[in-house]
Amino acid sequence: MTSSPPDARTKLVIAALTIAAFAIGLDTFVIIGALDVISRDLGISTGAAGWIISIYALCYAVFAPLNAWMFKAMSRRNVQILSVSIFVIGNLICAVAPNFLILAAGRVISAYGAAMFTPAATALTAELLPPTRKGFALSLIFGGMTVSQVAGVPATSWIAGAIGWRFAFGFVVIAGLLALMIFAPMMSGIPAKMPERGKPTSKEFSKIIYGILSVTLFVVVSEFIVYSYVSVFITGFLLAGVPLLSAALFAYGFGAVTGNAACGVLTDRFGPYKVLIAAIGAQLILLVGLVAFGHHGALTVLIAFLWGNVSYMYLVPIQHRLLGLAGDRSKLVLAMNSSTTFAGIAIGAFLGGILVEISGVTSLAVASILIGLIGVGLAVAFMRDEAPAEAANAA
C-alpha cells in the first residue's frame, strides 16, 4: 500500500466509490422505511414483510464470499461496474413487482450486485490511501452508506407513504444509475489487480479472524432486532403533521454521518478496540431507549440521532483490524465480514419478527441487550491485543 499522499485522480476515484456506496446503502435499507406500507399493500403480516429484509441479507451473506472467489480474475474496474449494474436491475424488478415472490426475487438480484461491490470497493479504498489513514479510508465507503440514511431512508419512507413503495424503489434505481454514470469513467487508471502483500497462514490468524467475525455477527443481530421494526414502534407525529418515523430516521441518518466521520479519525488515533467497545456499549443503551420512548416526539428524535452517531462505529474498527491481519487476502476477508454482517441483519430481522408477533415490541429491547452483551465479550477476547495481528502478518 502506498505511503505517498493521494493525487487528484485518486481522490476522484475515492469520491466516485463513495457515491456508489451511497446508492448501495440506499438499496440495502430502502425496505426499512417502507416496511409497514409494503405489508399493507401486499396483504401480508409485518413479520412476513420483515422476511424481505432477511431474504436480501441472507443472499448477500452467501454471495459476498462467493463473488470474491468467482470474480477474483476480473479487473477491479469491471467488478465495480458490473456490480452496480446488477443491483440497479434488481431494484427495477422490485419497483414493478406485483406480488411478494417477485419482490423477493428482485431483492435476491440486488443483493448479488451489492455483495460484489462493497468488499471490493472497501479493499480498493483502503489500498489507495496511506496506512496511517486506514480508518479514514474505511469511513469513506461507510460514509457513502450513512449519507444514504440521512437523505435516502427518510426520503424513501416519505415516498412510500405519500405515493407508494414502488416509487421508493424507483428512487433507488435513479440513484444507482447516477452513481454508475459518475463512477465508470473514473476507474480506467486503477491497476487491474491488487499488489501482493503476503499471505498469513498461521492457526492464530484463523482463530482471530473467526473470532472477529463472531463479534460482527452478534453486534449486528443485536442492532437489527430493533432497527428492522422501527416503523412498528415509532408512531405519531412530531410537529405540523411531520411523521415521527420520518423525522427519527432523518435524525438517525444525520447522526450516522457525523458518527462515521468521527469514527475513522478516532480509530486511527485511539485504535479499533477502544472505539469498538465504546460504540457497542452506547448502542445497547440507546436501542433500549428507542424502544421505550418510540412515541415521545422530540425525545424519540434525540435518541435516534444519538443512536445514529454510534450505529456504524463498529464497522470501521472491525474492518481496520481485519485489514491488519489479512495481507493479500484482504478482499476475501472483507467479503467474509460483509457476509457475516448481512447474516446478522437476516437473523436480527427474522428473530425480531418472531418476537414482535409473539411478545410485542418490548421484547426487542431485552433480546438486543442480551445478544449485544455477548458481542461485547467477544470483542474483549478478540479485539483487545494488536500483537497477534502483527505476528500473523509476519507469518
mmCIF file of C-alpha atoms in Angstrom:
data_model
loop_
_atom_site.group_PDB
_atom_site.id
_atom_site.type_symbol
_atom_site.label_atom_id
_atom_site.label_comp_id
_atom_site.label_asym_id
_atom_site.label_seq_id
_atom_site.Cartn_x
_atom_site.Cartn_y
_atom_site.Cartn_z
ATOM 1 C CA MET A 1 0.000 0.000 0.000
ATOM 2 C CA THR A 2 1.282 3.401 -0.931
ATOM 3 C CA SER A 3 2.515 5.808 1.736
ATOM 4 C CA SER A 4 2.502 8.907 -0.501
ATOM 5 C CA PRO A 5 -0.388 11.397 -0.385
ATOM 6 C CA PRO A 6 -3.165 10.617 -2.879
ATOM 7 C CA ASP A 7 -3.153 12.557 -6.149
ATOM 8 C CA ALA A 8 -6.151 14.312 -7.676
ATOM 9 C CA ARG A 9 -7.242 11.313 -9.750
ATOM 10 C CA THR A 10 -7.090 9.018 -6.746
ATOM 11 C CA LYS A 11 -9.245 11.442 -4.790
ATOM 12 C CA LEU A 12 -11.778 11.472 -7.622
ATOM 13 C CA VAL A 13 -11.847 7.671 -7.719
ATOM 14 C CA ILE A 14 -12.434 7.530 -3.969
ATOM 15 C CA ALA A 15 -15.189 10.129 -4.291
ATOM 16 C CA ALA A 16 -16.811 8.075 -7.058
ATOM 17 C CA LEU A 17 -16.647 4.915 -4.938
ATOM 18 C CA THR A 18 -18.274 6.822 -2.092
ATOM 19 C CA ILE A 19 -21.120 7.922 -4.375
ATOM 20 C CA ALA A 20 -21.643 4.334 -5.495
ATOM 21 C CA ALA A 21 -21.637 3.269 -1.834
ATOM 22 C CA PHE A 22 -24.435 5.798 -1.259
ATOM 23 C CA ALA A 23 -26.555 4.032 -3.874
ATOM 24 C CA ILE A 24 -25.742 0.608 -2.423
ATOM 25 C CA GLY A 25 -26.605 1.835 1.072
ATOM 26 C CA LEU A 26 -29.908 3.177 -0.172
ATOM 27 C CA ASP A 27 -30.625 -0.200 -1.743
ATOM 28 C CA THR A 28 -29.770 -2.007 1.477
ATOM 29 C CA PHE A 29 -32.150 -0.099 3.716
ATOM 30 C CA VAL A 30 -34.988 1.007 1.432
ATOM 31 C CA ILE A 31 -37.270 -1.695 2.833
ATOM 32 C CA ILE A 32 -36.967 -0.478 6.436
ATOM 33 C CA GLY A 33 -38.702 2.855 5.951
ATOM 34 C CA ALA A 34 -41.398 1.272 3.750
ATOM 35 C CA LEU A 35 -41.947 -1.956 5.715
ATOM 36 C CA ASP A 36 -45.364 -1.099 7.136
ATOM 37 C CA VAL A 37 -46.655 0.239 3.789
ATOM 38 C CA ILE A 38 -45.474 -2.859 1.908
ATOM 39 C CA SER A 39 -47.136 -5.201 4.401
ATOM 40 C CA ARG A 40 -50.483 -3.430 3.979
ATOM 41 C CA ASP A 41 -50.283 -3.162 0.186
ATOM 42 C CA LEU A 42 -49.335 -6.811 -0.373
ATOM 43 C CA GLY A 43 -51.697 -8.064 2.319
ATOM 44 C CA ILE A 44 -49.014 -9.780 4.407
ATOM 45 C CA SER A 45 -48.128 -9.561 8.088
ATOM 46 C CA THR A 46 -45.447 -7.250 9.443
ATOM 47 C CA GLY A 47 -43.314 -10.285 10.268
ATOM 48 C CA ALA A 48 -43.669 -11.623 6.711
ATOM 49 C CA ALA A 49 -42.726 -8.214 5.280
ATOM 50 C CA GLY A 50 -39.674 -8.303 7.519
ATOM 51 C CA TRP A 51 -38.638 -11.522 5.778
ATOM 52 C CA ILE A 52 -37.873 -9.376 2.718
ATOM 53 C CA ILE A 53 -35.048 -7.869 4.766
ATOM 54 C CA SER A 54 -33.929 -11.353 5.773
ATOM 55 C CA ILE A 55 -34.016 -12.635 2.170
ATOM 56 C CA TYR A 56 -31.826 -9.776 0.961
ATOM 57 C CA ALA A 57 -29.431 -10.115 3.865
ATOM 58 C CA LEU A 58 -29.100 -13.898 3.629
ATOM 59 C CA CYS A 59 -28.445 -13.710 -0.100
ATOM 60 C CA TYR A 60 -25.826 -11.023 0.473
ATOM 61 C CA ALA A 61 -24.224 -13.228 3.122
ATOM 62 C CA VAL A 62 -23.964 -16.115 0.648
ATOM 63 C CA PHE A 63 -22.967 -14.039 -2.354
ATOM 64 C CA ALA A 64 -20.211 -11.878 -0.791
ATOM 65 C CA PRO A 65 -17.519 -14.586 -0.363
ATOM 66 C CA LEU A 66 -18.783 -16.440 -3.445
ATOM 67 C CA ASN A 67 -18.383 -13.328 -5.600
ATOM 68 C CA ALA A 68 -14.941 -12.601 -4.141
ATOM 69 C CA TRP A 69 -13.870 -16.039 -5.354
ATOM 70 C CA MET A 70 -15.753 -16.071 -8.693
ATOM 71 C CA PHE A 71 -14.582 -12.637 -9.838
ATOM 72 C CA LYS A 72 -11.030 -12.670 -8.463
ATOM 73 C CA ALA A 73 -9.627 -12.790 -12.026
ATOM 74 C CA MET A 74 -11.801 -9.905 -13.279
ATOM 75 C CA SER A 75 -10.334 -6.397 -13.354
ATOM 76 C CA ARG A 76 -11.386 -4.230 -10.436
ATOM 77 C CA ARG A 77 -12.943 -1.662 -12.782
ATOM 78 C CA ASN A 78 -15.205 -4.279 -14.356
ATOM 79 C CA VAL A 79 -16.153 -5.731 -10.974
ATOM 80 C CA GLN A 80 -17.326 -2.326 -9.765
ATOM 81 C CA ILE A 81 -19.290 -1.509 -12.934
ATOM 82 C CA LEU A 82 -20.903 -4.966 -13.170
ATOM 83 C CA SER A 83 -21.895 -4.956 -9.511
ATOM 84 C CA VAL A 84 -23.663 -1.586 -9.655
ATOM 85 C CA SER A 85 -25.414 -2.570 -12.905
ATOM 86 C CA ILE A 86 -26.774 -5.775 -11.376
ATOM 87 C CA PHE A 87 -28.095 -4.033 -8.302
ATOM 88 C CA VAL A 88 -29.873 -1.428 -10.486
ATOM 89 C CA ILE A 89 -31.622 -4.234 -12.389
ATOM 90 C CA GLY A 90 -32.662 -5.881 -9.130
ATOM 91 C CA ASN A 91 -34.238 -2.698 -7.822
ATOM 92 C CA LEU A 92 -36.042 -2.113 -11.105
ATOM 93 C CA ILE A 93 -37.647 -5.542 -10.714
ATOM 94 C CA CYS A 94 -38.678 -4.604 -7.155
ATOM 95 C CA ALA A 95 -40.250 -1.370 -8.401
ATOM 96 C CA VAL A 96 -42.617 -3.250 -10.752
ATOM 97 C CA ALA A 97 -43.135 -6.374 -8.606
ATOM 98 C CA PRO A 98 -46.840 -7.367 -8.486
ATOM 99 C CA ASN A 99 -46.512 -9.690 -5.506
ATOM 100 C CA PHE A 100 -44.288 -10.871 -2.669
ATOM 101 C CA LEU A 101 -42.470 -13.530 -4.732
ATOM 102 C CA ILE A 102 -41.377 -11.128 -7.499
ATOM 103 C CA LEU A 103 -40.349 -8.562 -4.902
ATOM 104 C CA ALA A 104 -38.247 -11.208 -3.159
ATOM 105 C CA ALA A 105 -36.649 -12.193 -6.490
ATOM 106 C CA GLY A 106 -35.699 -8.584 -7.144
ATOM 107 C CA ARG A 107 -34.100 -8.361 -3.723
ATOM 108 C CA VAL A 108 -32.045 -11.500 -4.460
ATOM 109 C CA ILE A 109 -30.673 -9.905 -7.631
ATOM 110 C CA SER A 110 -29.907 -6.568 -5.986
ATOM 111 C CA ALA A 111 -28.200 -8.400 -3.114
ATOM 112 C CA TYR A 112 -25.954 -10.139 -5.639
ATOM 113 C CA GLY A 113 -24.778 -6.812 -7.013
ATOM 114 C CA ALA A 114 -24.314 -5.217 -3.607
ATOM 115 C CA ALA A 115 -22.361 -8.213 -2.308
ATOM 116 C CA MET A 116 -19.998 -7.905 -5.256
ATOM 117 C CA PHE A 117 -19.463 -4.161 -4.820
ATOM 118 C CA THR A 118 -18.910 -3.445 -1.146
ATOM 119 C CA PRO A 119 -15.927 -5.699 -0.216
ATOM 120 C CA ALA A 120 -14.091 -4.827 -3.441
ATOM 121 C CA ALA A 121 -14.700 -1.095 -3.009
ATOM 122 C CA THR A 122 -13.650 -1.198 0.644
ATOM 123 C CA ALA A 123 -10.382 -3.002 -0.111
ATOM 124 C CA LEU A 124 -9.629 -0.666 -3.007
ATOM 125 C CA THR A 125 -10.250 2.489 -0.973
ATOM 126 C CA ALA A 126 -8.033 1.258 1.868
ATOM 127 C CA GLU A 127 -5.303 0.491 -0.682
ATOM 128 C CA LEU A 128 -5.475 3.948 -2.275
ATOM 129 C CA LEU A 129 -4.770 5.856 0.965
ATOM 130 C CA PRO A 130 -1.685 5.656 3.251
ATOM 131 C CA PRO A 131 -1.683 3.056 6.075
ATOM 132 C CA THR A 132 -1.898 5.780 8.736
ATOM 133 C CA ARG A 133 -5.232 6.837 7.263
ATOM 134 C CA LYS A 134 -6.721 3.346 7.008
ATOM 135 C CA GLY A 135 -9.539 4.167 9.436
ATOM 136 C CA PHE A 136 -10.383 7.300 7.474
ATOM 137 C CA ALA A 137 -10.315 5.336 4.206
ATOM 138 C CA LEU A 138 -12.767 2.777 5.561
ATOM 139 C CA SER A 139 -15.032 5.517 6.903
ATOM 140 C CA LEU A 140 -15.377 6.961 3.383
ATOM 141 C CA ILE A 141 -17.133 3.896 1.965
ATOM 142 C CA PHE A 142 -19.317 3.567 5.031
ATOM 143 C CA GLY A 143 -19.809 7.331 4.843
ATOM 144 C CA GLY A 144 -21.498 6.886 1.480
ATOM 145 C CA MET A 145 -23.821 4.361 3.068
ATOM 146 C CA THR A 146 -24.562 6.551 6.071
ATOM 147 C CA VAL A 147 -25.304 9.579 3.894
ATOM 148 C CA SER A 148 -27.901 7.390 2.229
ATOM 149 C CA GLN A 149 -29.505 7.126 5.656
ATOM 150 C CA VAL A 150 -29.704 10.908 6.027
ATOM 151 C CA ALA A 151 -31.192 11.650 2.633
ATOM 152 C CA GLY A 152 -32.270 8.284 1.312
ATOM 153 C CA VAL A 153 -34.039 6.321 4.028
ATOM 154 C CA PRO A 154 -36.231 9.222 5.241
ATOM 155 C CA ALA A 155 -36.919 10.119 1.595
ATOM 156 C CA THR A 156 -37.919 6.569 0.648
ATOM 157 C CA SER A 157 -40.022 6.348 3.817
ATOM 158 C CA TRP A 158 -41.843 9.528 2.835
ATOM 159 C CA ILE A 159 -42.169 8.445 -0.811
ATOM 160 C CA ALA A 160 -43.575 5.057 0.244
ATOM 161 C CA GLY A 161 -46.186 6.687 2.455
ATOM 162 C CA ALA A 162 -47.096 9.525 0.098
ATOM 163 C CA ILE A 163 -47.132 7.973 -3.391
ATOM 164 C CA GLY A 164 -46.319 4.279 -2.928
ATOM 165 C CA TRP A 165 -43.458 1.980 -2.062
ATOM 166 C CA ARG A 166 -42.786 1.159 -5.727
ATOM 167 C CA PHE A 167 -41.660 4.739 -6.260
ATOM 168 C CA ALA A 168 -39.248 4.309 -3.357
ATOM 169 C CA PHE A 169 -37.507 1.542 -5.329
ATOM 170 C CA GLY A 170 -37.609 3.789 -8.389
ATOM 171 C CA PHE A 171 -35.687 6.374 -6.383
ATOM 172 C CA VAL A 172 -33.023 3.739 -5.682
ATOM 173 C CA VAL A 173 -32.807 2.896 -9.396
ATOM 174 C CA ILE A 174 -32.205 6.564 -10.246
ATOM 175 C CA ALA A 175 -29.510 6.849 -7.564
ATOM 176 C CA GLY A 176 -27.794 3.728 -8.879
ATOM 177 C CA LEU A 177 -27.819 4.940 -12.482
ATOM 178 C CA LEU A 178 -26.430 8.312 -11.439
ATOM 179 C CA ALA A 179 -23.649 6.618 -9.461
ATOM 180 C CA LEU A 180 -22.805 4.423 -12.437
ATOM 181 C CA MET A 181 -22.577 7.399 -14.798
ATOM 182 C CA ILE A 182 -20.223 9.279 -12.474
ATOM 183 C CA PHE A 183 -18.217 6.298 -11.366
ATOM 184 C CA ALA A 184 -17.500 4.262 -14.529
ATOM 185 C CA PRO A 185 -15.237 6.746 -16.407
ATOM 186 C CA MET A 186 -13.006 7.323 -13.375
ATOM 187 C CA MET A 187 -11.823 3.739 -12.910
ATOM 188 C CA SER A 188 -9.698 3.419 -16.058
ATOM 189 C CA GLY A 189 -6.460 4.445 -14.318
ATOM 190 C CA ILE A 190 -6.769 1.914 -11.483
ATOM 191 C CA PRO A 191 -4.467 -1.159 -11.718
ATOM 192 C CA ALA A 192 -6.396 -4.308 -12.613
ATOM 193 C CA LYS A 193 -5.061 -6.297 -9.643
ATOM 194 C CA MET A 194 -4.209 -5.512 -6.041
ATOM 195 C CA PRO A 195 -0.491 -5.719 -5.211
ATOM 196 C CA GLU A 196 0.660 -8.761 -3.246
ATOM 197 C CA ARG A 197 1.180 -8.120 0.458
ATOM 198 C CA GLY A 198 1.947 -11.518 1.948
ATOM 199 C CA LYS A 199 -0.267 -14.434 2.852
ATOM 200 C CA PRO A 200 -0.698 -15.197 6.554
ATOM 201 C CA THR A 201 -1.412 -18.872 7.144
ATOM 202 C CA SER A 202 -0.990 -19.444 10.887
ATOM 203 C CA LYS A 203 -3.616 -21.073 13.081
ATOM 204 C CA GLU A 204 -3.537 -17.975 15.277
ATOM 205 C CA PHE A 205 -4.517 -15.910 12.258
ATOM 206 C CA SER A 206 -7.556 -18.109 11.557
ATOM 207 C CA LYS A 207 -8.629 -18.091 15.194
ATOM 208 C CA ILE A 208 -8.546 -14.309 15.429
ATOM 209 C CA ILE A 209 -10.280 -13.828 12.068
ATOM 210 C CA TYR A 210 -13.204 -16.043 13.023
ATOM 211 C CA GLY A 211 -13.350 -14.508 16.482
ATOM 212 C CA ILE A 212 -13.639 -11.024 14.989
ATOM 213 C CA LEU A 213 -16.303 -12.226 12.556
ATOM 214 C CA SER A 214 -18.294 -13.516 15.532
ATOM 215 C CA VAL A 215 -18.124 -10.021 17.052
ATOM 216 C CA THR A 216 -19.637 -8.648 13.855
ATOM 217 C CA LEU A 217 -22.402 -11.249 13.905
ATOM 218 C CA PHE A 218 -23.604 -10.636 17.460
ATOM 219 C CA VAL A 219 -23.378 -6.851 17.273
ATOM 220 C CA VAL A 220 -25.354 -6.727 14.023
ATOM 221 C CA VAL A 221 -28.031 -9.150 15.268
ATOM 222 C CA SER A 222 -28.395 -7.027 18.395
ATOM 223 C CA GLU A 223 -28.922 -3.895 16.310
ATOM 224 C CA PHE A 224 -31.245 -5.261 13.646
ATOM 225 C CA ILE A 225 -33.602 -6.998 16.030
ATOM 226 C CA VAL A 226 -34.660 -3.445 16.843
ATOM 227 C CA TYR A 227 -33.822 -1.463 13.699
ATOM 228 C CA SER A 228 -35.813 -3.709 11.339
ATOM 229 C CA TYR A 229 -39.047 -2.828 13.134
ATOM 230 C CA VAL A 230 -38.705 0.891 13.828
ATOM 231 C CA SER A 231 -41.724 1.553 11.594
ATOM 232 C CA VAL A 232 -43.803 -0.533 14.033
ATOM 233 C CA PHE A 233 -42.903 1.129 17.341
ATOM 234 C CA ILE A 234 -42.027 4.687 16.281
ATOM 235 C CA THR A 235 -45.500 6.147 15.861
ATOM 236 C CA GLY A 236 -47.236 9.506 15.886
ATOM 237 C CA PHE A 237 -46.299 12.960 14.629
ATOM 238 C CA LEU A 238 -43.622 15.467 15.528
ATOM 239 C CA LEU A 239 -44.720 18.987 14.529
ATOM 240 C CA ALA A 240 -47.060 20.374 11.886
ATOM 241 C CA GLY A 241 -48.061 16.941 10.656
ATOM 242 C CA VAL A 242 -44.492 15.693 10.142
ATOM 243 C CA PRO A 243 -44.491 11.897 10.714
ATOM 244 C CA LEU A 244 -42.365 10.990 13.713
ATOM 245 C CA LEU A 245 -40.916 7.980 11.882
ATOM 246 C CA SER A 246 -39.547 10.112 9.029
ATOM 247 C CA ALA A 247 -38.125 12.663 11.476
ATOM 248 C CA ALA A 248 -36.494 9.937 13.585
ATOM 249 C CA LEU A 249 -34.996 8.216 10.528
ATOM 250 C CA PHE A 250 -33.610 11.529 9.305
ATOM 251 C CA ALA A 251 -32.088 12.235 12.739
ATOM 252 C CA TYR A 252 -30.651 8.706 12.816
ATOM 253 C CA GLY A 253 -29.127 9.132 9.377
ATOM 254 C CA PHE A 254 -27.673 12.552 10.151
ATOM 255 C CA GLY A 255 -26.163 11.145 13.337
ATOM 256 C CA ALA A 256 -24.744 8.205 11.376
ATOM 257 C CA VAL A 257 -22.906 10.590 9.055
ATOM 258 C CA THR A 258 -21.365 12.620 11.879
ATOM 259 C CA GLY A 259 -20.515 9.472 13.836
ATOM 260 C CA ASN A 260 -18.986 7.763 10.825
ATOM 261 C CA ALA A 261 -16.829 10.811 10.053
ATOM 262 C CA ALA A 262 -15.574 10.876 13.627
ATOM 263 C CA CYS A 263 -15.075 7.105 13.751
ATOM 264 C CA GLY A 264 -12.374 6.978 11.098
ATOM 265 C CA VAL A 265 -10.332 9.664 12.851
ATOM 266 C CA LEU A 266 -10.907 8.131 16.300
ATOM 267 C CA THR A 267 -9.890 4.666 15.098
ATOM 268 C CA ASP A 268 -6.668 5.995 13.592
ATOM 269 C CA ARG A 269 -5.902 7.851 16.828
ATOM 270 C CA PHE A 270 -7.058 5.536 19.637
ATOM 271 C CA GLY A 271 -7.086 2.147 17.934
ATOM 272 C CA PRO A 272 -10.003 -0.086 16.931
ATOM 273 C CA TYR A 273 -10.521 -1.792 20.307
ATOM 274 C CA LYS A 274 -11.361 1.293 22.382
ATOM 275 C CA VAL A 275 -13.618 2.752 19.714
ATOM 276 C CA LEU A 276 -15.448 -0.555 19.238
ATOM 277 C CA ILE A 277 -16.194 -1.159 22.924
ATOM 278 C CA ALA A 278 -17.436 2.401 23.435
ATOM 279 C CA ALA A 279 -19.650 2.197 20.342
ATOM 280 C CA ILE A 280 -21.256 -1.136 21.249
ATOM 281 C CA GLY A 281 -21.952 -0.069 24.836
ATOM 282 C CA ALA A 282 -23.571 3.201 23.782
ATOM 283 C CA GLN A 283 -25.621 1.489 21.088
ATOM 284 C CA LEU A 284 -27.132 -1.033 23.501
ATOM 285 C CA ILE A 285 -28.299 1.723 25.832
ATOM 286 C CA LEU A 286 -29.768 3.793 23.015
ATOM 287 C CA LEU A 287 -31.571 0.860 21.371
ATOM 288 C CA VAL A 288 -33.386 0.188 24.625
ATOM 289 C CA GLY A 289 -34.211 3.886 24.902
ATOM 290 C CA LEU A 290 -35.610 3.933 21.379
ATOM 291 C CA VAL A 291 -37.979 1.032 22.067
ATOM 292 C CA ALA A 292 -39.050 2.561 25.382
ATOM 293 C CA PHE A 293 -39.639 6.071 24.008
ATOM 294 C CA GLY A 294 -40.704 5.369 20.436
ATOM 295 C CA HIS A 295 -43.682 7.721 20.553
ATOM 296 C CA HIS A 296 -42.353 10.643 22.623
ATOM 297 C CA GLY A 297 -41.846 13.190 19.856
ATOM 298 C CA ALA A 298 -38.673 15.245 20.250
ATOM 299 C CA LEU A 299 -37.198 12.754 22.727
ATOM 300 C CA THR A 300 -37.564 9.963 20.160
ATOM 301 C CA VAL A 301 -35.781 12.091 17.566
ATOM 302 C CA LEU A 302 -32.958 12.898 20.006
ATOM 303 C CA ILE A 303 -32.440 9.232 20.875
ATOM 304 C CA ALA A 304 -32.457 8.338 17.179
ATOM 305 C CA PHE A 305 -29.792 10.983 16.496
ATOM 306 C CA LEU A 306 -27.550 9.745 19.319
ATOM 307 C CA TRP A 307 -28.017 6.152 18.212
ATOM 308 C CA GLY A 308 -27.131 7.143 14.655
ATOM 309 C CA ASN A 309 -23.810 8.523 15.888
ATOM 310 C CA VAL A 310 -22.719 5.133 17.227
ATOM 311 C CA SER A 311 -24.673 2.760 14.972
ATOM 312 C CA TYR A 312 -21.939 2.435 12.349
ATOM 313 C CA MET A 313 -18.964 2.845 14.639
ATOM 314 C CA TYR A 314 -18.443 -0.890 14.984
ATOM 315 C CA LEU A 315 -17.827 -1.329 11.245
ATOM 316 C CA VAL A 316 -14.636 0.704 10.821
ATOM 317 C CA PRO A 317 -12.748 -0.726 13.858
ATOM 318 C CA ILE A 318 -13.590 -4.295 12.881
ATOM 319 C CA GLN A 319 -12.592 -3.813 9.236
ATOM 320 C CA HIS A 320 -9.440 -1.955 10.357
ATOM 321 C CA ARG A 321 -8.430 -4.958 12.478
ATOM 322 C CA LEU A 322 -9.221 -7.413 9.699
ATOM 323 C CA LEU A 323 -7.162 -5.496 7.142
ATOM 324 C CA GLY A 324 -4.248 -5.562 9.562
ATOM 325 C CA LEU A 325 -4.489 -9.342 9.631
ATOM 326 C CA ALA A 326 -5.421 -10.241 6.090
ATOM 327 C CA GLY A 327 -2.398 -9.500 3.909
ATOM 328 C CA ASP A 328 -3.237 -10.221 0.262
ATOM 329 C CA ARG A 329 -6.420 -11.959 1.372
ATOM 330 C CA SER A 330 -7.981 -8.614 2.255
ATOM 331 C CA LYS A 331 -10.755 -8.763 -0.359
ATOM 332 C CA LEU A 332 -11.813 -12.259 0.720
ATOM 333 C CA VAL A 333 -11.650 -11.429 4.428
ATOM 334 C CA LEU A 334 -13.654 -8.246 3.938
ATOM 335 C CA ALA A 335 -16.157 -10.249 1.896
ATOM 336 C CA MET A 336 -16.428 -12.706 4.785
ATOM 337 C CA ASN A 337 -17.094 -9.802 7.147
ATOM 338 C CA SER A 338 -19.713 -8.374 4.780
ATOM 339 C CA SER A 339 -21.258 -11.823 4.597
ATOM 340 C CA THR A 340 -21.330 -12.022 8.379
ATOM 341 C CA THR A 341 -22.849 -8.537 8.616
ATOM 342 C CA PHE A 342 -25.733 -9.441 6.357
ATOM 343 C CA ALA A 343 -26.206 -12.803 8.027
ATOM 344 C CA GLY A 344 -26.611 -10.779 11.220
ATOM 345 C CA ILE A 345 -29.144 -8.493 9.534
ATOM 346 C CA ALA A 346 -31.120 -11.518 8.342
ATOM 347 C CA ILE A 347 -31.054 -13.203 11.732
ATOM 348 C CA GLY A 348 -31.933 -9.970 13.521
ATOM 349 C CA ALA A 349 -34.873 -9.235 11.216
ATOM 350 C CA PHE A 350 -36.123 -12.823 11.476
ATOM 351 C CA LEU A 351 -35.862 -13.025 15.272
ATOM 352 C CA GLY A 352 -37.372 -9.567 15.622
ATOM 353 C CA GLY A 353 -40.368 -10.584 13.523
ATOM 354 C CA ILE A 354 -40.975 -13.610 15.737
ATOM 355 C CA LEU A 355 -40.626 -11.558 18.925
ATOM 356 C CA VAL A 356 -42.935 -8.765 17.690
ATOM 357 C CA GLU A 357 -45.707 -11.199 16.835
ATOM 358 C CA ILE A 358 -45.352 -13.329 19.973
ATOM 359 C CA SER A 359 -44.305 -10.925 22.734
ATOM 360 C CA GLY A 360 -44.638 -7.373 21.402
ATOM 361 C CA VAL A 361 -42.053 -4.664 20.845
ATOM 362 C CA THR A 362 -40.750 -4.576 24.429
ATOM 363 C CA SER A 363 -39.143 -7.977 23.940
ATOM 364 C CA LEU A 364 -36.992 -6.473 21.181
ATOM 365 C CA ALA A 365 -35.072 -4.387 23.704
ATOM 366 C CA VAL A 366 -34.462 -7.362 26.009
ATOM 367 C CA ALA A 367 -33.179 -9.533 23.181
ATOM 368 C CA SER A 368 -30.984 -6.713 21.873
ATOM 369 C CA ILE A 369 -29.275 -6.263 25.251
ATOM 370 C CA LEU A 370 -28.623 -9.979 25.790
ATOM 371 C CA ILE A 371 -27.200 -10.583 22.318
ATOM 372 C CA GLY A 372 -25.208 -7.338 22.381
ATOM 373 C CA LEU A 373 -23.518 -8.281 25.659
ATOM 374 C CA ILE A 374 -22.256 -11.473 24.026
ATOM 375 C CA GLY A 375 -20.789 -9.276 21.299
ATOM 376 C CA VAL A 376 -19.016 -7.156 23.925
ATOM 377 C CA GLY A 377 -17.485 -10.248 25.491
ATOM 378 C CA LEU A 378 -16.232 -11.486 22.140
ATOM 379 C CA ALA A 379 -14.785 -8.058 21.362
ATOM 380 C CA VAL A 380 -12.820 -8.110 24.617
ATOM 381 C CA ALA A 381 -11.471 -11.536 23.707
ATOM 382 C CA PHE A 382 -10.504 -10.917 20.082
ATOM 383 C CA MET A 383 -10.076 -7.171 19.519
ATOM 384 C CA ARG A 384 -8.020 -6.025 22.517
ATOM 385 C CA ASP A 385 -4.500 -7.234 21.727
ATOM 386 C CA GLU A 386 -2.953 -5.923 18.481
ATOM 387 C CA ALA A 387 0.148 -8.115 18.828
ATOM 388 C CA PRO A 388 -1.411 -11.204 17.201
ATOM 389 C CA ALA A 389 -2.166 -9.152 14.099
ATOM 390 C CA GLU A 390 1.485 -8.273 13.735
ATOM 391 C CA ALA A 391 2.504 -11.877 14.303
ATOM 392 C CA ALA A 392 0.048 -13.083 11.688
ATOM 393 C CA ASN A 393 1.312 -10.610 9.119
ATOM 394 C CA ALA A 394 4.860 -11.770 9.751
ATOM 395 C CA ALA A 395 3.910 -15.418 9.241
#
